[in-house]
Coordinates of C-alpha atoms in Angstrom, one line a residue:
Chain A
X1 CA -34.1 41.6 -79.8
X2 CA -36.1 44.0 -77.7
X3 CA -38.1 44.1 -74.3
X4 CA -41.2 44.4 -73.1
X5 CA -43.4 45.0 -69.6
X6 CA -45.9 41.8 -69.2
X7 CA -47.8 40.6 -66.3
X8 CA -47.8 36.9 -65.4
X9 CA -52.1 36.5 -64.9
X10 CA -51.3 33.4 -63.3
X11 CA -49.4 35.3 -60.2
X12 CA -51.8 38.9 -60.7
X13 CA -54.5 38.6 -57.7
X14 CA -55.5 42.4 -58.6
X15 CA -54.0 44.1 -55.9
X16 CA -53.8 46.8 -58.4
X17 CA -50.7 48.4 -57.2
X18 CA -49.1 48.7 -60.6
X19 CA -52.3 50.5 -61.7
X20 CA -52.2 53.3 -58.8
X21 CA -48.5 53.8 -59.2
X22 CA -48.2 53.6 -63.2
X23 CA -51.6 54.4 -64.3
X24 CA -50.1 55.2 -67.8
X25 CA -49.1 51.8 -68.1
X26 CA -51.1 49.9 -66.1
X27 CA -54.8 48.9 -66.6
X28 CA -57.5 47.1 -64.7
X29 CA -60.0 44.4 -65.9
X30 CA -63.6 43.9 -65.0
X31 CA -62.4 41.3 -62.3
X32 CA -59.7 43.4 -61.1
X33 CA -57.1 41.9 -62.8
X34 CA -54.2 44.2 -64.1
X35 CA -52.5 44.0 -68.2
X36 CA -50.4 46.5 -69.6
X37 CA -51.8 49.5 -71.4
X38 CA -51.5 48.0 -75.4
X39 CA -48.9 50.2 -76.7
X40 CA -47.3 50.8 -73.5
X41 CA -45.5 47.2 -73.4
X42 CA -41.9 49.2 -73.9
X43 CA -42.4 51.0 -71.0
X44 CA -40.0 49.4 -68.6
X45 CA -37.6 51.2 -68.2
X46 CA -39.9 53.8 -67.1
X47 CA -39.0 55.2 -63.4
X48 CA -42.7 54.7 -62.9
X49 CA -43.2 50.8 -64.0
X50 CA -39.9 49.9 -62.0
X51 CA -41.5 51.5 -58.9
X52 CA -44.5 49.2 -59.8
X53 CA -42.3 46.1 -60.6
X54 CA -40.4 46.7 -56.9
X55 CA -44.2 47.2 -55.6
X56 CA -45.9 44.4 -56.9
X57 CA -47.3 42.1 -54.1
X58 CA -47.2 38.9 -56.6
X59 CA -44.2 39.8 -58.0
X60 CA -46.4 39.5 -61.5
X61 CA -45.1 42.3 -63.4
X62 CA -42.3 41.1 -65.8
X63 CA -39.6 42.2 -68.4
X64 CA -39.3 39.4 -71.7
X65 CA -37.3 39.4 -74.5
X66 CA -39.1 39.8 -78.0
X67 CA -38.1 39.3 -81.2
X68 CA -38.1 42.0 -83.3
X69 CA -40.7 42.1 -86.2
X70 CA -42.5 39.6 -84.1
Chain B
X1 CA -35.3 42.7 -21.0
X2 CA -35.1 42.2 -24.5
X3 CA -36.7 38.8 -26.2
X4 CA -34.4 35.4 -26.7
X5 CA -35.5 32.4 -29.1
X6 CA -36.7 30.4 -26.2
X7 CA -39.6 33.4 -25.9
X8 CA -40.7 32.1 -29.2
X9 CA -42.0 28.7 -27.7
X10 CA -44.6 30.7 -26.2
X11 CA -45.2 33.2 -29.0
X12 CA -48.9 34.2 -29.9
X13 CA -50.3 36.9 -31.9
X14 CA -53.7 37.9 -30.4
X15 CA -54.3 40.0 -27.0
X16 CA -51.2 41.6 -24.8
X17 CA -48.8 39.3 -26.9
X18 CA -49.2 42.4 -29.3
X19 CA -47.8 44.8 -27.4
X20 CA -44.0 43.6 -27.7
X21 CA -44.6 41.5 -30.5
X22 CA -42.4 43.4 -32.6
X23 CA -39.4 42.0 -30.2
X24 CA -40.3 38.4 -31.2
X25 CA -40.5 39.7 -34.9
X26 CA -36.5 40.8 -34.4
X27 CA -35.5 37.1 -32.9
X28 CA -37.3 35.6 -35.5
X29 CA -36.0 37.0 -38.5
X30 CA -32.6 36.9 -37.6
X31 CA -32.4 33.9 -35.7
X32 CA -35.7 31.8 -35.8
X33 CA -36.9 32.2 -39.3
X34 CA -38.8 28.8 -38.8
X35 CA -39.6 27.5 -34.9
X36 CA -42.2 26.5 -33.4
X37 CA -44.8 27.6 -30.7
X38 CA -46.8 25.3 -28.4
X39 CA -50.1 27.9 -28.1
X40 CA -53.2 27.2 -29.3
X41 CA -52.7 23.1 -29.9
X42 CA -48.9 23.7 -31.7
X43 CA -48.1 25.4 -34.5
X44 CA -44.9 25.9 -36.8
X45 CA -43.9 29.9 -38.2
X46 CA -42.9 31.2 -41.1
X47 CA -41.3 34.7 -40.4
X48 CA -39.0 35.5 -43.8
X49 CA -40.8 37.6 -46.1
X50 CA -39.9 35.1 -49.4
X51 CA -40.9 31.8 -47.2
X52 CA -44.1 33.5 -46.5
X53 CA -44.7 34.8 -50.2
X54 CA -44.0 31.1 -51.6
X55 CA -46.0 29.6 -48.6
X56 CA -49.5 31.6 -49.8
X57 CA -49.0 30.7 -53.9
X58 CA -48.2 26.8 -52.8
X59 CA -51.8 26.2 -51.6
X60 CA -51.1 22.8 -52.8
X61 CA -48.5 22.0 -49.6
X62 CA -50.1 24.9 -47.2
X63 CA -53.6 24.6 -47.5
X64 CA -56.2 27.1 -45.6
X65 CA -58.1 23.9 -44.4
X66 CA -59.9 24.2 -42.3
X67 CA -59.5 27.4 -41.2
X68 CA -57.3 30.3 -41.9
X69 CA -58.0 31.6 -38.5
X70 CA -56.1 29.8 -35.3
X71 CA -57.7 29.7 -32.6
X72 CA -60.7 29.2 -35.0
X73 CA -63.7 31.6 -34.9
X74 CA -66.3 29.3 -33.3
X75 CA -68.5 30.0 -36.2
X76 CA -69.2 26.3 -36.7
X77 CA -68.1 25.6 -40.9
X78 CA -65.7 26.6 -42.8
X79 CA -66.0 30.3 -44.0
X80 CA -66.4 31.0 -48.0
X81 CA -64.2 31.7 -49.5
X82 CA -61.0 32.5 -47.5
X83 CA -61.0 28.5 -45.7
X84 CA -61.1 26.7 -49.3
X85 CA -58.4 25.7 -51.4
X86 CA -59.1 26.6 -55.4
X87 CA -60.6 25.2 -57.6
X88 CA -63.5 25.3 -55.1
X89 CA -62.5 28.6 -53.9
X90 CA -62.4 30.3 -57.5
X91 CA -65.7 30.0 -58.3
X92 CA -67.0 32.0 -54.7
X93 CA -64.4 33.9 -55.3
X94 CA -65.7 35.3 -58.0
X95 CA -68.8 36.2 -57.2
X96 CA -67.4 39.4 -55.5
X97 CA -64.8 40.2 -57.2
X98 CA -66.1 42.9 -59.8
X99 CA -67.2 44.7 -57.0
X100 CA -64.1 45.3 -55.4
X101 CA -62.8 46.5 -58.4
X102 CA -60.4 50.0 -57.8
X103 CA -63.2 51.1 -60.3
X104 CA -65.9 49.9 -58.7
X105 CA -64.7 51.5 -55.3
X106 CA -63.8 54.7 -56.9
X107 CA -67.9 55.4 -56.6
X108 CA -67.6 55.1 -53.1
X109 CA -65.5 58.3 -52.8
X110 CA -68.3 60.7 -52.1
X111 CA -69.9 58.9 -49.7
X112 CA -67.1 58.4 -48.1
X113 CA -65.4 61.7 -48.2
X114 CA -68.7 63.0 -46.7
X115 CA -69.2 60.6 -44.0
X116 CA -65.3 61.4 -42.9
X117 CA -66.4 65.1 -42.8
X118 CA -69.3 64.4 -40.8
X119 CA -67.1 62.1 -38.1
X120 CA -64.1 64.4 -38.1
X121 CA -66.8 67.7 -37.3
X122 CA -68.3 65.4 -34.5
X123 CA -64.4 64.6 -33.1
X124 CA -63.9 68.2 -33.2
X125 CA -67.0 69.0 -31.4
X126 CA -66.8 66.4 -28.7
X127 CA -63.1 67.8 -28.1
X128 CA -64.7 71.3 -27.5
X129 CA -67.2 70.1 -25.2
X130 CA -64.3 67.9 -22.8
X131 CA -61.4 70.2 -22.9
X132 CA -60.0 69.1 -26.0
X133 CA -59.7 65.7 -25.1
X134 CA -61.6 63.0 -27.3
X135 CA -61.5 59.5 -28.5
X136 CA -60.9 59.7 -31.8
X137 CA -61.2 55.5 -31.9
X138 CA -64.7 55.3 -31.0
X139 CA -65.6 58.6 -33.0
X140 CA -63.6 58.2 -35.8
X141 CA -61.5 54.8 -36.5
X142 CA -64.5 52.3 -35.9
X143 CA -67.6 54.1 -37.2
X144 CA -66.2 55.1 -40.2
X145 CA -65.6 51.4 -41.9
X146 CA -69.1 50.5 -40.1
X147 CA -70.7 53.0 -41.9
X148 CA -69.3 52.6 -45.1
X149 CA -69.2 49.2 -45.3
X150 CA -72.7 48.5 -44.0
X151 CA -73.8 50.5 -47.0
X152 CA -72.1 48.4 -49.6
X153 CA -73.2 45.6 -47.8
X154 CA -77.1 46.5 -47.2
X155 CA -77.2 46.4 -43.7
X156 CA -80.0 48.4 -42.1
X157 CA -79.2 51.2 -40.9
X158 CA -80.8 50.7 -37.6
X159 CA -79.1 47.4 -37.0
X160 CA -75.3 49.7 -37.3
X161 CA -75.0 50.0 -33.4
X162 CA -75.0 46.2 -32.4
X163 CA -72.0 45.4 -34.9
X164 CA -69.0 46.6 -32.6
X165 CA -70.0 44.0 -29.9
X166 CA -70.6 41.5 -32.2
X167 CA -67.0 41.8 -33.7
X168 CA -65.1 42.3 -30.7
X169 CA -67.2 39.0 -29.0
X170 CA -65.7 37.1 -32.1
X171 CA -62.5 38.4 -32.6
X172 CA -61.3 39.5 -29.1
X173 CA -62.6 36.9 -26.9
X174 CA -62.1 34.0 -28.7
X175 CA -58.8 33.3 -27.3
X176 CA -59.8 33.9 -23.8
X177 CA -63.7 32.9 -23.8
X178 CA -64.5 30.9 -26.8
X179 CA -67.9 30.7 -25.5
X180 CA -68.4 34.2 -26.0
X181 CA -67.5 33.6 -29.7
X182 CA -69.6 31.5 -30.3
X183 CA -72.3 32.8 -28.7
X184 CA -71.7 35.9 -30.9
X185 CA -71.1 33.8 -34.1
X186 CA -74.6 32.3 -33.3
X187 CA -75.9 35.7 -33.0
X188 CA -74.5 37.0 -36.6
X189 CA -75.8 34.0 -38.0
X190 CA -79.5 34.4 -36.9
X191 CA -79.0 38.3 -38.1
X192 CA -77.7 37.0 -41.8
X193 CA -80.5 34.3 -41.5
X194 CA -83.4 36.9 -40.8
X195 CA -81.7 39.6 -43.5
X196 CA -81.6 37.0 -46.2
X197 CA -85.4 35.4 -45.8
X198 CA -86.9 39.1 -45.8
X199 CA -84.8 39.9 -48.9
X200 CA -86.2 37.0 -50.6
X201 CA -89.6 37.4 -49.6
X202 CA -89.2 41.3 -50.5
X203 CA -88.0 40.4 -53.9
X204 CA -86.6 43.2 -56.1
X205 CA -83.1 44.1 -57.0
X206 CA -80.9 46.2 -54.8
X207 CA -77.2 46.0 -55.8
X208 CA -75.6 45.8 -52.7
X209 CA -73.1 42.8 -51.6
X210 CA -75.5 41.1 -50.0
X211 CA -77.5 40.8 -53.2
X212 CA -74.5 39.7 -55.0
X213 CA -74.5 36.8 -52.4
X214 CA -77.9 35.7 -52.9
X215 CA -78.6 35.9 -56.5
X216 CA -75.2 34.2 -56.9
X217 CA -74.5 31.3 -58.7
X218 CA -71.5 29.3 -58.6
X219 CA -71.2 26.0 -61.0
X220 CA -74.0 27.3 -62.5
X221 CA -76.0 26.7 -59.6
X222 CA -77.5 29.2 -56.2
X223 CA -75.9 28.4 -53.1
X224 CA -77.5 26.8 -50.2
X225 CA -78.6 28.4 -47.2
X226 CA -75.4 27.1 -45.2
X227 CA -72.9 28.8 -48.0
X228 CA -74.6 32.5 -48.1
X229 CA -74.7 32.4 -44.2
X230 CA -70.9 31.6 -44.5
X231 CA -70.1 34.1 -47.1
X232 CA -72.5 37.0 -44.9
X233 CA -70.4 36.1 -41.5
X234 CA -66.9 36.2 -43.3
X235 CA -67.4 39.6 -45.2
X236 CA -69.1 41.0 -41.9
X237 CA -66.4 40.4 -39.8
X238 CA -63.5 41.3 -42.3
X239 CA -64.8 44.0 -43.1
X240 CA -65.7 45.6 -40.0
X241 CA -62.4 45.7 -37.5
X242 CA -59.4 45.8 -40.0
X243 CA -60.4 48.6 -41.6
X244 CA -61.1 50.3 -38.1
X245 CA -57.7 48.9 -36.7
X246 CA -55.9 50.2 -40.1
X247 CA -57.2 53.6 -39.0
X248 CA -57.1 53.8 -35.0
X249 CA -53.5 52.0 -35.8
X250 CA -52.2 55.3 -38.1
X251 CA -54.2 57.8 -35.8
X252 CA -51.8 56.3 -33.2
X253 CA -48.6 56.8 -34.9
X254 CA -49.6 60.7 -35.7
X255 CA -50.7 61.1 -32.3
X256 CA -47.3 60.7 -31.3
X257 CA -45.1 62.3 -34.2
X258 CA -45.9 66.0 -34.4
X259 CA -43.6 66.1 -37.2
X260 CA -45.0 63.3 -39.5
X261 CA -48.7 64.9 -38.9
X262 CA -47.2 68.5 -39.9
X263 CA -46.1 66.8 -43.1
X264 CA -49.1 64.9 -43.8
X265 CA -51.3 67.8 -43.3
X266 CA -48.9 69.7 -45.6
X267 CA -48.9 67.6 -48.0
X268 CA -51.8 65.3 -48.7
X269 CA -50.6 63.6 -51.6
X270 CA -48.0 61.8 -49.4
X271 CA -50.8 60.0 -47.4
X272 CA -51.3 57.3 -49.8
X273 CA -47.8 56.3 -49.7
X274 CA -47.6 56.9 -45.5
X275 CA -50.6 54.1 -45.6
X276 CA -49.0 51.7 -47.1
X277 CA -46.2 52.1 -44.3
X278 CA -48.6 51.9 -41.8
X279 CA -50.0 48.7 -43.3
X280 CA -47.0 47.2 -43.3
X281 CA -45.6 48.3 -39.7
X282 CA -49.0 47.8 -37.9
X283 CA -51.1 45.5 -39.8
X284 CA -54.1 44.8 -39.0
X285 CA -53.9 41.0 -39.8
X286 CA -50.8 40.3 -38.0
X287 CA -50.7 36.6 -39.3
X288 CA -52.9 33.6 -40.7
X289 CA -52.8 29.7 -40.3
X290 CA -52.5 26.8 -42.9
X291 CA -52.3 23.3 -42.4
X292 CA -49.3 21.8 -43.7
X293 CA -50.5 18.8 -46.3
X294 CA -47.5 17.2 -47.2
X295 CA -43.7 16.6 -45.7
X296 CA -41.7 19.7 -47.0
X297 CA -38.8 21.2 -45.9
X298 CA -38.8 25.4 -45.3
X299 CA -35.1 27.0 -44.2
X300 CA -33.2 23.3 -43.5
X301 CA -36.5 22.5 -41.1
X302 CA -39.2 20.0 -41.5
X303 CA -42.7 20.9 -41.2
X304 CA -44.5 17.5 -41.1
X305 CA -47.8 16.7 -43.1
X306 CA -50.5 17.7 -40.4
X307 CA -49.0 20.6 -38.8
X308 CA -50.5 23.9 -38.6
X309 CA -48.0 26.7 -40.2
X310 CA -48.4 30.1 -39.1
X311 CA -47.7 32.7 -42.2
X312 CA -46.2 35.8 -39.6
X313 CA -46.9 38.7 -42.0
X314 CA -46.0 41.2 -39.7
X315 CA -42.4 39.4 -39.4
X316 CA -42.1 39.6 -43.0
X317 CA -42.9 42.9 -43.1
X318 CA -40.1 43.7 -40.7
X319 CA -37.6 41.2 -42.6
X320 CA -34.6 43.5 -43.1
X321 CA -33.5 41.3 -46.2
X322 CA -36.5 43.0 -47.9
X323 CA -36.7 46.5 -46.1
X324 CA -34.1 48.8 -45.4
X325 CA -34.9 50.2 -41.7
X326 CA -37.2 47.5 -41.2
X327 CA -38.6 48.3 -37.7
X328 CA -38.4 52.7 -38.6
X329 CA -41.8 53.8 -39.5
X330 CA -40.7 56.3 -42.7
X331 CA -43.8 57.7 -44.1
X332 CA -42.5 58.4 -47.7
X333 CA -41.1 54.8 -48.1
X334 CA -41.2 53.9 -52.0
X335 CA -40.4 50.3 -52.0
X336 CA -43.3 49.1 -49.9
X337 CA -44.2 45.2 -50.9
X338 CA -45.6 44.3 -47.2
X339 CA -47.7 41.5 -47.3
X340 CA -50.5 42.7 -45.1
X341 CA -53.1 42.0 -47.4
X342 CA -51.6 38.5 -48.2
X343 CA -50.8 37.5 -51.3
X344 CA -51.6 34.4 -53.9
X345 CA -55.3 33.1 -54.3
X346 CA -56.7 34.6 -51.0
X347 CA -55.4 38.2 -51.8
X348 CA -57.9 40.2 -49.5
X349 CA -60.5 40.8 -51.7
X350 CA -61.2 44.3 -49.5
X351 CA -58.0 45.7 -50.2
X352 CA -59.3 48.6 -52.5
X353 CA -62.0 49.2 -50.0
X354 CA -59.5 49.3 -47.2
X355 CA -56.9 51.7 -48.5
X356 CA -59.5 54.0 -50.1
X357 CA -60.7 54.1 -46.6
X358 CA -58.1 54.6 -45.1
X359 CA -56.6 57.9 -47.6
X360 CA -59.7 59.6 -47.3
X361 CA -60.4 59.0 -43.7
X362 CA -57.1 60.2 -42.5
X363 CA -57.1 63.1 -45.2
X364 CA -60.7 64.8 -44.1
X365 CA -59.2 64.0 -40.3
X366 CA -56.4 66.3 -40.2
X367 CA -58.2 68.5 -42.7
X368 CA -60.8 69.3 -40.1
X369 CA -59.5 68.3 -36.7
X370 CA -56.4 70.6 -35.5
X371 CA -53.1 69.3 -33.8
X372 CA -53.1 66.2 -31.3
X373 CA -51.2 64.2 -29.2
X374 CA -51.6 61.0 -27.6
X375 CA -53.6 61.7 -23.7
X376 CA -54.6 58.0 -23.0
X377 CA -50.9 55.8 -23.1
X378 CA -52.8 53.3 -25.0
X379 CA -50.9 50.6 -26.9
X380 CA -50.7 50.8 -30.6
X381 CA -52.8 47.4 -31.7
X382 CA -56.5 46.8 -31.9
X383 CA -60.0 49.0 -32.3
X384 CA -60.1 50.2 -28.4
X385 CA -60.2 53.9 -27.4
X386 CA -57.9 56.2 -28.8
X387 CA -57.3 59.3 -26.4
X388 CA -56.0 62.5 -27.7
X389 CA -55.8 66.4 -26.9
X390 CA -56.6 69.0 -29.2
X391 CA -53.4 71.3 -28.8
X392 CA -54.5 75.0 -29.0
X393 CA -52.7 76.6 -31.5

């Protein structure tokens, strides 16, 4: 088993304070609507992406487990 | 003397309740996390940061119907989108939001940058001309957002002047004088009315909000006369103060801590983070209603189907379960989820816009304007005057 960062886009409303604290991490869609960066999803543990998890109005920006290999 | 629960019968968040409101905040997180009020026909308060959160994702039980606003803005039908519940609202919703993109504001910068120059030059020169004294509110705080939103919006520029008046008819008298509100609602509405016919008669493409609005289709169909009028007078009047509040509001706080504007001038980088601290101790939007829709049950009390729930942001953003030092104003605060933007389906769809404006305004202010203190004593809410003095180096 391993981690990864996801964002919930039923709770995301696109404040987009993930994406001004971790813009490494952190994208934006046309709507506004924030993902994590594809390759970036074992970034958690990241100082910055746990300032943006603690910042996140929605509280949409979440850690899963994932099978490895998967 | 300070503030009991049985001040909270009586608690309001509009006018001179504002100035101690802060008091009421402290009763109410620690001992009144849900009471009651009897202004403005009864309402029921939400004041913990988490009931308020779950509150604004549960549109189901606290629905926005038929207002958000309480007392309501005399506008005469329900605004688009902030007084619907989805699905209806999604689809207006939607209309806007690619523009409000952080992308999409991001183009905004050099227009903006230059129009803060030009205000803060003018604040400096007015200061010169009075012995350093000025009123950085009216020269600074308000035009800025009126400017800048007027031109992502379409507004003439001719027409910039009678906005103020306008706004401050709907928002500041309507507790007082409704009939002032609605005489000013009336008065927006003819303005929308008038800009929308010419634009259609004109033809022609101009890619500004109000564009957006009129070429927008929603179900696969345009919207009625009634719904663009409604979606005009909502963006007009959220755009205008809160933004300009947001600004006077930090202005304030600088005016009086020599040490905090040393280290914002110092260090510009940190403003970003001291805005979100001054968002979340001074917010503009204090709170917003709901109606309650169904029987629940919020900390051990009953809120019965039919009730109008106030959502007390600026309680939860003072709730010291979720903030260290809740009532200190610390500029460099890291963990800052305030909820003065709201949260859930009715995010503020301006919250880009808004902090963008408020970054760059307050960096090209101390950039150009030197020192000041607070010369007027006025009290830290709302988009009236703002006197300071220039202090000679």
């Amino acid at each position: 088993m391993s981690q990864e960062l996801y964002i919930d886009p039923k709770r995301c409303q696109g404040h987009a304070r993930c994406w001004s604290i971790a813009p490494e991490t952190f994208g934006i869609d046309e709507e506004g609507f924030a993902y994590v960066l594809p390759g970036r999803e074992g970034a958690y543990d990241e100082e910055s992406a746990q300032k943006a998890i603690k910042n996140c109005p929605e509280r949409a920006i979440k850690v899963r487990d994932v099978e490895v290999g998967k | 003397m300070a503030k009991t629960k049985a001040d909270l019968e009586n608690f309001s968040y509009h006018g001179d309740n504002l100035d101690d409101i802060f008091e009421d905040y402290e009763v109410m997180v620690n001992e009144c996390p849900v009471g009651r009020s009897k202004r403005y026909g009864g309402f029921a308060f939400l004041a913990k940061n988490d009931d308020i959160f779950e509150a604004e994702q549960d549109y189901e039980t606290f629905s926005v119907t038929p207002t958000m606003l309480l007392p309501d803005l005399e506008m005469g039908m329900p605004m688009i989108p902030i007084d619907l519940d989805p699905p209806e609202h999604t689809g207006y919703r939607k209309v806007l939001l690619p523009l409000f993109t952080p992308m999409n504001i991001a183009k905004l910068e050099p227009g903006m940058i230059e129009t803060a120059r030009q205000l803060a030059d003018e604040v400096v020169e007015a200061a010169a001309a009075n012995n350093g004294v000025v009123d950085v509110s009216t020269l600074f705080a308000r035009p800025l957002p009126t400017i800048i939103f007027s031109r992502l919006c379409g507004y003439p520029e001719e027409d910039w002047p009678k906005f103020d008046k306008w706004v401050d008819d709907v928002l500041y008298e309507r507790t007082e004088h409704p009939e002032i509100a609605r005489a000013a609602s009336a008065e927006i509405l003819r303005y929308f009315e008038g800009i929308i016919s010419a634009r259609k008669a004109e033809g022609g493409e101009r890619n500004d909000l109000m564009d957006k609005i009129i070429n927008a289709r929603v179900d696969g169909r345009e919207l009625t006369l009634d719904e663009m009028l409604s979606y005009s007078y909502l963006l007009f009047i959220a755009g205008l103060d809160t933004t300009a509040w947001g600004l006077r509001s930090s202005l304030w706080y600088l005016a009086q801590n020599p040490k905090a504007q040393q280290q914002l001038r110092e260090n510009p980088d940190q403003i970003p983070a001291a805005v979100e601290e001054f968002l979340r101790t001074m917010s503009p939007v204090q709170a917003m209603a709901r109606t309650c829709m169904r029987d629940t049950v919020v900390q051990g009390q009953e809120i019965k189907a039919g009730e109008r729930v106030v959502l007390v942001f600026g309680a939860g953003n003072r709730d010291p379960e979720i903030f260290e030092d809740p009532h200190e104003i610390k500029i460099d605060r890291e963990d800052n989820r305030h909820l003065s933007f709201g949260g859930g389906p009715h995010r503020c769809l301006g919250s880009n816009l808004a902090r963008k404006e408020m970054v760059i305004g307050i960096e090209e202010f101390l950039k150009r304007v030197p020192a000041f203190e607070n010369a007027g004593g006025e009290v830290w809410h709302g988009v009236g005057p703002l006197t300071v003095r220039l202090i000679e180096e």
